[in-house]
């Protein structure tokens, strides 16, 4: 009864009146902005390097990694604030920051400026993501939430995957259009959101301790920097070992802080449920594999085969096109019959098989149909099976007072995985600069490791099988909050 009252308080009548398609459509405009931009820059990277006179791949990778690290570190902090204050205002503020930073990125005159403005973009993105999913969860009844989350995630995943395609079209004119395109979309989201988004009052939660933000940012940043620079410093050098040790210490302090603080950034009670914990671990490994896959194939097609950004983007298109087909047409029926864990595990396996296809089939000579296409289709199917199911499983276990915070935790792990995946790919590909051909052997090593990361995601997915299969059924209400959850209005 208490839980029902909390749920009704979290979803007021105004939210239900504006719920469903209207709210989903508006917030997905912001989600498309964030996810599209996360990967549209992959295709633009070689042109950015030539235009701004930067050839070091390690430095250029921070155009991607700086965004991902900052985004990941701030997600939960802003998610906590979104649970405390009005989510609609948080969403609109995030869109404003992201749109303004996009305009600044388009005007950057050197790589350092571009990286700085990408960090500002990440701040806006970190506001948009948890508030948008919090709005979707609050605007749907319990039995419809998992279906809404699958739609939210599938649209975001498709936008991320199709980023290189859009990037190829835009970069044909100039890499700056990869950022300018965000401005009209952002303005449209602002107008629609200001007019139609429900005004959702915040919950009486405590302010989180910002120390957790500092520890998480430092730990993730040092870990990523060590992986990116390991080839330059030497894998046994004192600089690398010191950097990795610092990362371990900061991340350990972060975990200890969350376990002991009165107002932790992440409340331990969120991980009391096996479904949420398993889905969160899948998010980390699968996202690392996804990011490494996308960056590596773009670098191969442009750097080794000499393809234009437009041609490389169009070559990637078949994969993203599979995402909505699988997510909306197949995944729901499979979840209903076999359970979420089986669908997630199958998706990880198919995705890993697609990347392994490249390691076995791609040759020095251009062989797109026999070498790239099959793997691209398999990776698209894997994303359509894994990503929406994973997010729906995690979100279904959240109590209403933790909608934004819990979704931010999973997205933080996803973005951390993106940053680590890019770093791992760069580390394996070595010292090659953008625009020069790295050996096929190095790319094959990167693809095997990328496939392995996806397969590791099967392990936490299988742990979900220990829960009743009906917990992942799209028509089943989410599991009740663990007994400790109400302890944290702070969560």
Short mmCIF file of C-alpha atoms in Angstrom, two decimals:
data_model
loop_
_atom_site.label_atom_id
_atom_site.label_comp_id
_atom_site.label_asym_id
_atom_site.label_seq_id
_atom_site.Cartn_x
_atom_site.Cartn_y
_atom_site.Cartn_z
CA UNK A 1 0.00 0.00 0.00
CA UNK A 2 2.85 2.35 0.92
CA UNK A 3 4.60 1.60 -2.36
CA UNK A 4 1.41 2.34 -4.29
CA UNK A 5 1.09 5.71 -2.56
CA UNK A 6 4.71 6.55 -3.39
CA UNK A 7 4.14 5.56 -7.00
CA UNK A 8 1.06 7.75 -7.26
CA UNK A 9 2.99 10.63 -5.76
CA UNK A 10 5.73 10.09 -8.34
CA UNK A 11 3.23 10.05 -11.21
CA UNK A 12 0.74 12.85 -10.68
CA UNK A 13 -2.38 13.23 -12.75
CA UNK A 14 -0.75 15.89 -14.92
CA UNK A 15 1.98 13.44 -15.84
CA UNK A 16 -0.54 10.75 -16.74
CA UNK A 17 -2.51 13.16 -18.89
CA UNK A 18 0.63 14.05 -20.84
CA UNK A 19 2.02 10.50 -20.69
CA UNK A 20 2.77 7.90 -23.27
CA UNK A 21 3.57 8.94 -26.80
CA UNK A 22 3.64 12.69 -26.15
CA UNK A 23 6.23 12.57 -23.36
CA UNK A 24 8.22 9.82 -25.08
CA UNK A 25 8.33 11.78 -28.34
CA UNK A 26 9.52 15.01 -26.70
CA UNK A 27 12.21 13.51 -24.49
CA UNK A 28 13.47 11.28 -27.29
CA UNK A 29 14.39 14.43 -29.22
CA UNK A 30 16.88 15.16 -26.45
CA UNK A 31 17.98 11.54 -26.26
CA UNK A 32 18.63 11.50 -30.00
CA UNK A 33 20.75 14.64 -29.63
CA UNK A 34 22.91 13.11 -26.91
CA UNK A 35 23.35 9.65 -28.43
CA UNK A 36 23.76 10.82 -32.01
CA UNK A 37 26.50 13.24 -31.03
CA UNK A 38 28.27 10.61 -28.96
CA UNK A 39 29.25 8.72 -32.11
CA UNK A 40 28.78 11.12 -35.02
CA UNK A 41 32.21 12.50 -34.12
CA UNK A 42 33.82 9.11 -34.85
CA UNK A 43 33.48 9.68 -38.57
CA UNK A 44 34.49 13.33 -38.31
CA UNK A 45 37.70 12.55 -36.38
CA UNK A 46 40.03 12.17 -39.41
CA UNK A 47 38.81 15.44 -40.94
CA UNK A 48 39.08 17.20 -37.57
CA UNK A 49 42.68 15.98 -37.37
CA UNK A 50 43.55 17.37 -40.82
CA UNK A 51 41.72 20.67 -40.36
CA UNK A 52 43.08 21.43 -36.89
CA UNK A 53 46.55 20.06 -37.56
CA UNK A 54 46.58 17.27 -34.97
CA UNK A 55 47.96 13.84 -35.93
CA UNK A 56 48.38 12.15 -32.54
CA UNK A 57 45.60 9.59 -32.10
CA UNK A 58 45.98 9.58 -28.33
CA UNK A 59 45.30 13.32 -28.12
CA UNK A 60 42.45 13.15 -30.63
CA UNK A 61 40.81 10.34 -28.70
CA UNK A 62 40.03 12.83 -25.93
CA UNK A 63 37.57 14.50 -28.27
CA UNK A 64 35.64 11.25 -27.70
CA UNK A 65 36.89 10.22 -24.27
CA UNK A 66 36.70 13.64 -22.60
CA UNK A 67 33.01 13.75 -23.46
CA UNK A 68 32.39 10.17 -22.33
CA UNK A 69 34.31 10.47 -19.04
CA UNK A 70 32.66 13.76 -18.01
CA UNK A 71 29.24 12.47 -19.08
CA UNK A 72 29.68 9.25 -17.11
CA UNK A 73 30.93 10.96 -13.96
CA UNK A 74 28.11 13.54 -13.77
CA UNK A 75 25.17 11.29 -14.68
CA UNK A 76 24.41 10.00 -11.21
CA UNK A 77 24.98 13.34 -9.50
CA UNK A 78 22.52 15.03 -11.85
CA UNK A 79 20.21 12.03 -11.55
CA UNK A 80 20.10 12.56 -7.80
CA UNK A 81 19.33 16.24 -8.31
CA UNK A 82 16.63 15.29 -10.84
CA UNK A 83 14.94 13.11 -8.22
CA UNK A 84 15.05 16.05 -5.81
CA UNK A 85 13.96 18.87 -8.14
CA UNK A 86 11.60 19.19 -11.12
CA UNK A 87 12.62 16.80 -13.89
CA UNK A 88 11.09 18.83 -16.67
CA UNK A 89 13.20 21.88 -15.78
CA UNK A 90 16.32 19.71 -15.51
CA UNK A 91 15.65 18.27 -18.96
CA UNK A 92 15.14 21.71 -20.53
CA UNK A 93 18.27 23.12 -18.85
CA UNK A 94 20.29 20.18 -20.16
CA UNK A 95 19.05 20.79 -23.70
CA UNK A 96 20.01 24.49 -23.43
CA UNK A 97 23.56 23.69 -22.26
CA UNK A 98 24.03 20.96 -24.86
CA UNK A 99 22.79 23.13 -27.73
CA UNK A 100 24.94 26.12 -26.75
CA UNK A 101 28.03 23.90 -26.35
CA UNK A 102 27.37 22.36 -29.77
CA UNK A 103 27.53 25.82 -31.34
CA UNK A 104 30.81 26.46 -29.51
CA UNK A 105 32.27 23.13 -30.74
CA UNK A 106 31.47 24.14 -34.32
CA UNK A 107 33.45 27.36 -33.83
CA UNK A 108 36.54 25.70 -32.25
CA UNK A 109 39.86 26.67 -33.84
CA UNK A 110 42.10 24.03 -32.24
CA UNK A 111 41.82 20.60 -30.64
CA UNK A 112 42.18 21.93 -27.09
CA UNK A 113 39.19 24.26 -27.57
CA UNK A 114 37.18 21.45 -29.11
CA UNK A 115 37.89 19.13 -26.17
CA UNK A 116 36.89 21.87 -23.72
CA UNK A 117 33.58 22.54 -25.47
CA UNK A 118 32.94 18.79 -25.69
CA UNK A 119 33.18 18.72 -21.88
CA UNK A 120 30.49 21.40 -21.77
CA UNK A 121 28.38 19.27 -24.11
CA UNK A 122 28.81 16.38 -21.69
CA UNK A 123 27.45 18.48 -18.83
CA UNK A 124 24.27 19.13 -20.82
CA UNK A 125 24.02 15.48 -21.85
CA UNK A 126 24.38 14.37 -18.23
CA UNK A 127 21.34 16.51 -17.38
CA UNK A 128 19.24 15.31 -20.32
CA UNK A 129 19.66 11.54 -19.91
CA UNK A 130 18.41 10.82 -16.35
CA UNK A 131 15.71 13.48 -16.47
CA UNK A 132 14.36 12.18 -19.79
CA UNK A 133 14.10 8.59 -18.58
CA UNK A 134 12.70 9.77 -15.26
CA UNK A 135 9.96 11.61 -17.15
CA UNK A 136 9.17 8.51 -19.23
CA UNK A 137 9.02 6.23 -16.18
CA UNK A 138 6.83 8.63 -14.21
CA UNK A 139 4.46 9.16 -17.15
CA UNK A 140 3.67 5.45 -17.62
CA UNK A 141 1.82 3.01 -15.42
CA UNK A 142 3.79 0.15 -13.89
CA UNK A 143 2.68 -2.45 -16.45
CA UNK A 144 3.74 -0.24 -19.38
CA UNK A 145 7.07 1.01 -18.10
CA UNK A 146 9.30 -1.72 -19.49
CA UNK A 147 7.82 -1.34 -22.96
CA UNK A 148 8.36 2.43 -22.77
CA UNK A 149 11.93 1.97 -21.59
CA UNK A 150 12.64 -0.45 -24.44
CA UNK A 151 11.36 2.17 -26.89
CA UNK A 152 13.43 4.91 -25.20
CA UNK A 153 16.56 2.75 -25.28
CA UNK A 154 16.03 1.48 -28.82
CA UNK A 155 15.69 5.02 -30.14
CA UNK A 156 18.79 6.12 -28.25
CA UNK A 157 20.75 3.05 -29.36
CA UNK A 158 19.72 3.53 -32.96
CA UNK A 159 20.74 7.20 -32.79
CA UNK A 160 24.14 6.24 -31.40
CA UNK A 161 24.67 3.52 -33.98
CA UNK A 162 23.52 5.67 -36.89
CA UNK A 163 25.82 8.49 -35.76
CA UNK A 164 28.55 7.53 -38.22
CA UNK A 165 26.01 7.47 -41.06
CA UNK A 166 24.76 10.97 -40.30
CA UNK A 167 28.33 12.02 -39.62
CA UNK A 168 29.41 10.84 -43.04
CA UNK A 169 26.72 12.92 -44.72
CA UNK A 170 27.56 16.02 -42.69
CA UNK A 171 31.34 15.71 -42.86
CA UNK A 172 31.09 15.64 -46.65
CA UNK A 173 30.44 19.38 -46.28
CA UNK A 174 32.48 20.09 -43.12
CA UNK A 175 33.15 18.42 -39.78
CA UNK A 176 31.64 21.51 -38.14
CA UNK A 177 28.20 20.47 -39.37
CA UNK A 178 28.44 17.47 -37.03
CA UNK A 179 27.84 20.01 -34.24
CA UNK A 180 25.75 22.64 -36.03
CA UNK A 181 23.05 20.06 -36.78
CA UNK A 182 22.31 19.86 -33.06
CA UNK A 183 21.09 23.46 -32.89
CA UNK A 184 17.72 23.17 -34.72
CA UNK A 185 16.95 19.84 -33.01
CA UNK A 186 17.76 21.34 -29.62
CA UNK A 187 15.60 24.39 -30.23
CA UNK A 188 12.67 22.21 -31.33
CA UNK A 189 13.01 20.09 -28.17
CA UNK A 190 13.04 23.24 -26.04
CA UNK A 191 9.87 24.66 -27.60
CA UNK A 192 7.96 21.38 -27.40
CA UNK A 193 9.21 20.54 -23.93
CA UNK A 194 8.41 23.95 -22.48
CA UNK A 195 4.85 23.68 -23.78
CA UNK A 196 3.89 20.05 -23.24
CA UNK A 197 6.16 18.29 -20.73
CA UNK A 198 4.41 17.51 -17.43
CA UNK A 199 5.60 19.53 -14.44
CA UNK A 200 6.82 16.79 -12.10
CA UNK A 201 7.62 17.88 -8.56
CA UNK A 202 10.76 16.43 -7.00
CA UNK A 203 10.94 13.94 -4.13
CA UNK A 204 12.10 14.91 -0.61
CA UNK A 205 15.62 13.49 -1.01
CA UNK A 206 18.86 14.79 0.48
CA UNK A 207 21.61 16.44 -1.51
CA UNK A 208 24.37 13.94 -2.46
CA UNK A 209 27.90 14.52 -1.25
CA UNK A 210 29.88 16.00 -4.20
CA UNK A 211 32.98 14.11 -3.01
CA UNK A 212 31.62 11.08 -4.87
CA UNK A 213 31.62 13.07 -8.12
CA UNK A 214 35.27 14.06 -7.60
CA UNK A 215 36.36 10.49 -6.81
CA UNK A 216 34.44 8.96 -9.73
CA UNK A 217 35.70 11.54 -12.23
CA UNK A 218 39.30 11.18 -11.11
CA UNK A 219 39.23 7.38 -11.09
CA UNK A 220 37.61 6.99 -14.49
CA UNK A 221 39.81 9.70 -16.01
CA UNK A 222 43.07 8.16 -14.76
CA UNK A 223 42.05 4.67 -15.89
CA UNK A 224 41.18 5.90 -19.37
CA UNK A 225 44.32 8.05 -19.64
CA UNK A 226 46.48 5.08 -18.71
CA UNK A 227 44.95 2.88 -21.40
CA UNK A 228 45.22 5.60 -24.06
CA UNK A 229 48.85 6.51 -23.26
CA UNK A 230 50.10 3.04 -22.39
CA UNK A 231 51.67 2.53 -25.81
CA UNK A 232 53.57 5.82 -25.59
CA UNK A 233 54.70 5.43 -22.00
CA UNK A 234 55.41 1.69 -22.16
CA UNK A 235 53.18 -0.96 -20.63
CA UNK A 236 55.61 -1.55 -17.75
CA UNK A 237 56.65 2.07 -17.23
CA UNK A 238 56.44 3.82 -13.87
CA UNK A 239 54.16 6.49 -15.37
CA UNK A 240 51.60 3.96 -16.51
CA UNK A 241 51.72 1.85 -13.35
CA UNK A 242 51.38 4.99 -11.21
CA UNK A 243 48.42 6.19 -13.27
CA UNK A 244 46.61 2.86 -13.03
CA UNK A 245 47.37 2.61 -9.30
CA UNK A 246 45.91 6.07 -8.79
CA UNK A 247 42.79 4.99 -10.69
CA UNK A 248 42.36 1.91 -8.51
CA UNK A 249 42.81 3.93 -5.31
CA UNK A 250 40.29 6.61 -6.33
CA UNK A 251 37.70 4.07 -7.48
CA UNK A 252 38.17 2.08 -4.24
CA UNK A 253 37.66 5.27 -2.25
CA UNK A 254 34.55 5.95 -4.30
CA UNK A 255 33.11 2.53 -3.44
CA UNK A 256 33.99 3.05 0.25
CA UNK A 257 32.41 6.50 0.16
CA UNK A 258 29.17 5.11 -1.26
CA UNK A 259 29.12 2.41 1.43
CA UNK A 260 29.70 4.73 4.39
CA UNK A 261 28.43 8.21 3.51
CA UNK A 262 25.10 9.43 4.87
CA UNK A 263 24.33 10.93 1.44
CA UNK A 264 26.28 8.77 -1.05
CA UNK A 265 26.34 9.45 -4.76
CA UNK A 266 25.10 5.88 -5.36
CA UNK A 267 23.11 4.27 -2.58
CA UNK A 268 24.06 0.59 -2.05
CA UNK A 269 20.39 -0.40 -1.80
CA UNK A 270 20.03 0.09 -5.56
CA UNK A 271 22.16 -3.02 -6.07
CA UNK A 272 20.18 -5.19 -3.66
CA UNK A 273 18.21 -6.60 -6.59
CA UNK A 274 19.96 -9.14 -8.80
CA UNK A 275 18.23 -7.87 -11.94
CA UNK A 276 19.53 -4.32 -11.52
CA UNK A 277 23.05 -5.47 -10.66
CA UNK A 278 23.26 -7.94 -13.54
CA UNK A 279 21.92 -5.46 -16.09
CA UNK A 280 24.36 -2.81 -14.84
CA UNK A 281 27.35 -5.13 -15.36
CA UNK A 282 26.10 -6.05 -18.83
CA UNK A 283 25.91 -2.32 -19.59
CA UNK A 284 29.61 -1.87 -18.76
CA UNK A 285 30.98 -4.72 -20.90
CA UNK A 286 28.57 -4.39 -23.80
CA UNK A 287 29.11 -0.64 -24.10
CA UNK A 288 32.89 -1.07 -24.10
CA UNK A 289 32.56 -3.57 -26.93
CA UNK A 290 30.13 -1.33 -28.83
CA UNK A 291 32.40 1.72 -28.67
CA UNK A 292 35.52 -0.21 -29.68
CA UNK A 293 33.61 -1.84 -32.57
CA UNK A 294 32.36 1.44 -33.98
CA UNK A 295 35.64 3.33 -33.71
CA UNK A 296 37.72 0.48 -35.13
CA UNK A 297 35.61 -0.09 -38.24
CA UNK A 298 35.53 3.65 -38.98
CA UNK A 299 39.32 3.89 -38.64
CA UNK A 300 39.79 0.82 -40.83
CA UNK A 301 37.53 1.96 -43.64
CA UNK A 302 38.85 5.52 -43.69
CA UNK A 303 42.44 5.03 -42.62
CA UNK A 304 43.33 1.77 -44.37
CA UNK A 305 40.92 1.50 -47.28
CA UNK A 306 40.97 5.25 -47.83
CA UNK A 307 37.20 5.69 -47.91
CA UNK A 308 35.57 9.10 -47.54
CA UNK A 309 33.56 9.82 -44.36
CA UNK A 310 30.35 9.63 -46.41
CA UNK A 311 31.18 6.25 -47.88
CA UNK A 312 32.26 4.90 -44.48
CA UNK A 313 29.07 6.17 -42.85
CA UNK A 314 26.84 4.61 -45.49
CA UNK A 315 28.74 1.34 -45.17
CA UNK A 316 27.84 1.25 -41.47
CA UNK A 317 24.13 1.97 -42.11
CA UNK A 318 22.89 -1.67 -42.38
CA UNK A 319 23.82 -2.31 -38.73
CA UNK A 320 21.81 0.57 -37.22
CA UNK A 321 18.87 -0.26 -39.48
CA UNK A 322 18.64 -3.65 -37.80
CA UNK A 323 18.31 -2.12 -34.31
CA UNK A 324 14.67 -0.90 -34.45
CA UNK A 325 13.60 -3.92 -36.51
CA UNK A 326 14.87 -6.29 -33.84
CA UNK A 327 14.02 -4.16 -30.80
CA UNK A 328 10.40 -3.50 -31.80
CA UNK A 329 9.67 -6.57 -33.92
CA UNK A 330 11.44 -9.47 -32.23
CA UNK A 331 12.80 -8.70 -28.76
CA UNK A 332 9.43 -8.35 -26.99
CA UNK A 333 8.21 -11.77 -28.12
CA UNK A 334 11.52 -13.40 -27.18
CA UNK A 335 11.47 -11.81 -23.72
CA UNK A 336 7.92 -13.04 -23.14
CA UNK A 337 8.89 -16.59 -24.08
CA UNK A 338 12.44 -17.00 -22.77
CA UNK A 339 13.02 -14.18 -20.27
CA UNK A 340 15.29 -11.16 -20.36
CA UNK A 341 18.48 -13.01 -19.38
CA UNK A 342 18.36 -15.35 -22.39
CA UNK A 343 17.66 -12.46 -24.78
CA UNK A 344 20.53 -10.37 -23.36
CA UNK A 345 22.94 -13.31 -23.49
CA UNK A 346 21.92 -14.11 -27.06
CA UNK A 347 22.37 -10.48 -28.05
CA UNK A 348 25.88 -10.36 -26.58
CA UNK A 349 26.78 -13.58 -28.39
CA UNK A 350 25.44 -12.36 -31.75
CA UNK A 351 27.20 -9.01 -31.36
CA UNK A 352 30.49 -10.70 -30.49
CA UNK A 353 30.05 -13.04 -33.45
CA UNK A 354 29.64 -10.04 -35.75
CA UNK A 355 32.92 -8.48 -34.64
CA UNK A 356 34.67 -11.86 -34.85
CA UNK A 357 33.39 -12.06 -38.46
CA UNK A 358 35.52 -9.01 -39.28
CA UNK A 359 38.60 -10.53 -37.66
CA UNK A 360 38.20 -13.60 -39.88
CA UNK A 361 36.87 -12.12 -43.11
CA UNK A 362 38.26 -8.60 -43.70
CA UNK A 363 41.28 -8.47 -46.00
CA UNK A 364 43.81 -5.85 -47.09
CA UNK A 365 41.86 -5.47 -50.34
CA UNK A 366 38.47 -3.81 -50.16
CA UNK A 367 35.90 -6.59 -49.61
CA UNK A 368 32.89 -4.88 -48.08
CA UNK A 369 30.23 -7.43 -49.07
CA UNK A 370 32.13 -10.53 -47.97
CA UNK A 371 34.20 -8.91 -45.21
CA UNK A 372 32.22 -6.15 -43.50
CA UNK A 373 28.51 -6.46 -44.31
CA UNK A 374 27.77 -9.75 -42.53
CA UNK A 375 29.45 -8.58 -39.34
CA UNK A 376 27.66 -5.24 -39.51
CA UNK A 377 24.26 -6.93 -39.72
CA UNK A 378 25.08 -9.23 -36.80
CA UNK A 379 26.26 -6.35 -34.60
CA UNK A 380 23.00 -4.49 -35.36
CA UNK A 381 20.95 -7.53 -34.36
CA UNK A 382 23.02 -7.85 -31.17
CA UNK A 383 22.38 -4.21 -30.23
CA UNK A 384 18.63 -4.58 -30.88
CA UNK A 385 18.43 -7.63 -28.61
CA UNK A 386 20.74 -6.50 -25.82
CA UNK A 387 20.50 -2.78 -25.25
CA UNK A 388 16.71 -2.22 -24.87
CA UNK A 389 16.25 -5.43 -22.87
CA UNK A 390 19.11 -4.54 -20.55
CA UNK A 391 17.74 -1.06 -19.81
CA UNK A 392 14.16 -2.31 -19.35
CA UNK A 393 15.34 -5.00 -16.93
CA UNK A 394 17.30 -2.51 -14.83
CA UNK A 395 14.56 0.14 -14.84
CA UNK A 396 11.87 -2.40 -13.93
CA UNK A 397 13.58 -2.99 -10.59
CA UNK A 398 13.63 0.70 -9.57
CA UNK A 399 11.34 2.19 -6.90
CA UNK A 400 9.54 5.37 -8.06
CA UNK A 401 11.59 7.67 -5.82
CA UNK A 402 14.79 6.51 -7.57
CA UNK A 403 13.73 6.61 -11.23
CA UNK A 404 16.27 9.25 -12.31
CA UNK A 405 19.06 8.10 -9.99
CA UNK A 406 18.82 4.41 -10.89
CA UNK A 407 18.64 5.04 -14.61
CA UNK A 408 21.62 7.39 -14.26
CA UNK A 409 23.65 4.63 -12.59
CA UNK A 410 23.14 2.30 -15.55
CA UNK A 411 23.89 5.07 -18.02
CA UNK A 412 27.00 6.03 -16.05
CA UNK A 413 28.27 2.48 -16.45
CA UNK A 414 27.37 2.59 -20.16
CA UNK A 415 29.33 5.78 -20.70
CA UNK A 416 32.25 4.46 -18.64
CA UNK A 417 32.19 1.43 -20.91
CA UNK A 418 32.19 3.68 -23.99
CA UNK A 419 35.27 5.53 -22.71
CA UNK A 420 37.11 2.33 -21.82
CA UNK A 421 36.19 0.70 -25.13
CA UNK A 422 37.67 3.61 -27.09
CA UNK A 423 40.76 3.54 -24.87
CA UNK A 424 41.23 -0.22 -25.31
CA UNK A 425 40.91 0.09 -29.11
CA UNK A 426 43.46 2.91 -29.19
CA UNK A 427 45.82 0.95 -26.93
CA UNK A 428 45.70 -2.13 -29.19
CA UNK A 429 45.99 -0.20 -32.44
CA UNK A 430 49.17 1.38 -31.09
CA UNK A 431 50.92 4.53 -32.18
CA UNK A 432 49.40 4.85 -35.62
CA UNK A 433 48.10 8.31 -36.40
CA UNK A 434 44.78 9.06 -38.00
CA UNK A 435 44.93 8.78 -41.77
CA UNK A 436 47.79 6.28 -41.96
CA UNK A 437 47.30 2.59 -42.39
CA UNK A 438 47.62 0.44 -39.32
CA UNK A 439 48.37 -3.20 -40.06
CA UNK A 440 45.52 -5.64 -40.53
CA UNK A 441 47.10 -7.73 -37.79
CA UNK A 442 46.62 -4.91 -35.26
CA UNK A 443 42.98 -4.46 -36.26
CA UNK A 444 42.36 -8.19 -36.01
CA UNK A 445 43.72 -8.15 -32.47
CA UNK A 446 41.41 -5.23 -31.64
CA UNK A 447 38.41 -7.06 -33.12
CA UNK A 448 39.10 -10.25 -31.17
CA UNK A 449 39.37 -8.30 -27.92
CA UNK A 450 36.20 -6.37 -28.81
CA UNK A 451 34.34 -9.63 -29.43
CA UNK A 452 35.63 -10.95 -26.12
CA UNK A 453 34.26 -7.95 -24.23
CA UNK A 454 30.80 -8.62 -25.67
CA UNK A 455 30.98 -12.29 -24.70
CA UNK A 456 31.99 -11.39 -21.13
CA UNK A 457 28.62 -9.63 -20.89
CA UNK A 458 26.96 -13.05 -21.08
CA UNK A 459 28.20 -13.91 -17.57
CA UNK A 460 26.19 -11.26 -15.65
CA UNK A 461 23.29 -11.84 -18.04
CA UNK A 462 23.14 -15.50 -17.02
CA UNK A 463 22.95 -14.39 -13.39
CA UNK A 464 19.56 -12.89 -14.24
CA UNK A 465 18.26 -16.41 -14.87
CA UNK A 466 18.23 -16.95 -11.13
CA UNK A 467 15.35 -14.49 -10.97
CA UNK A 468 11.91 -15.65 -12.10
CA UNK A 469 11.59 -15.13 -15.85
CA UNK A 470 8.35 -13.19 -15.36
CA UNK A 471 10.36 -10.36 -13.73
CA UNK A 472 11.60 -9.41 -17.18
CA UNK A 473 8.23 -9.78 -18.94
CA UNK A 474 7.22 -6.47 -20.48
CA UNK A 475 3.71 -6.70 -19.08
CA UNK A 476 4.79 -7.53 -15.52
CA UNK A 477 4.92 -4.72 -12.96
CA UNK A 478 8.42 -3.95 -11.71
CA UNK A 479 9.68 -5.76 -8.65
CA UNK A 480 9.06 -3.99 -5.35
CA UNK A 481 11.87 -1.89 -3.96
CA UNK A 482 14.23 -3.72 -1.59
CA UNK A 483 13.48 -3.17 2.08
CA UNK A 484 16.42 -0.82 2.43
CA UNK A 485 15.41 1.48 -0.45
CA UNK A 486 13.08 3.75 1.56
CA UNK A 487 16.00 4.35 3.93
CA UNK A 488 17.34 6.58 1.19
CA UNK A 489 15.12 9.28 0.31
CA UNK A 490 18.75 10.04 -0.50
CA UNK A 491 18.76 7.57 -3.34
#
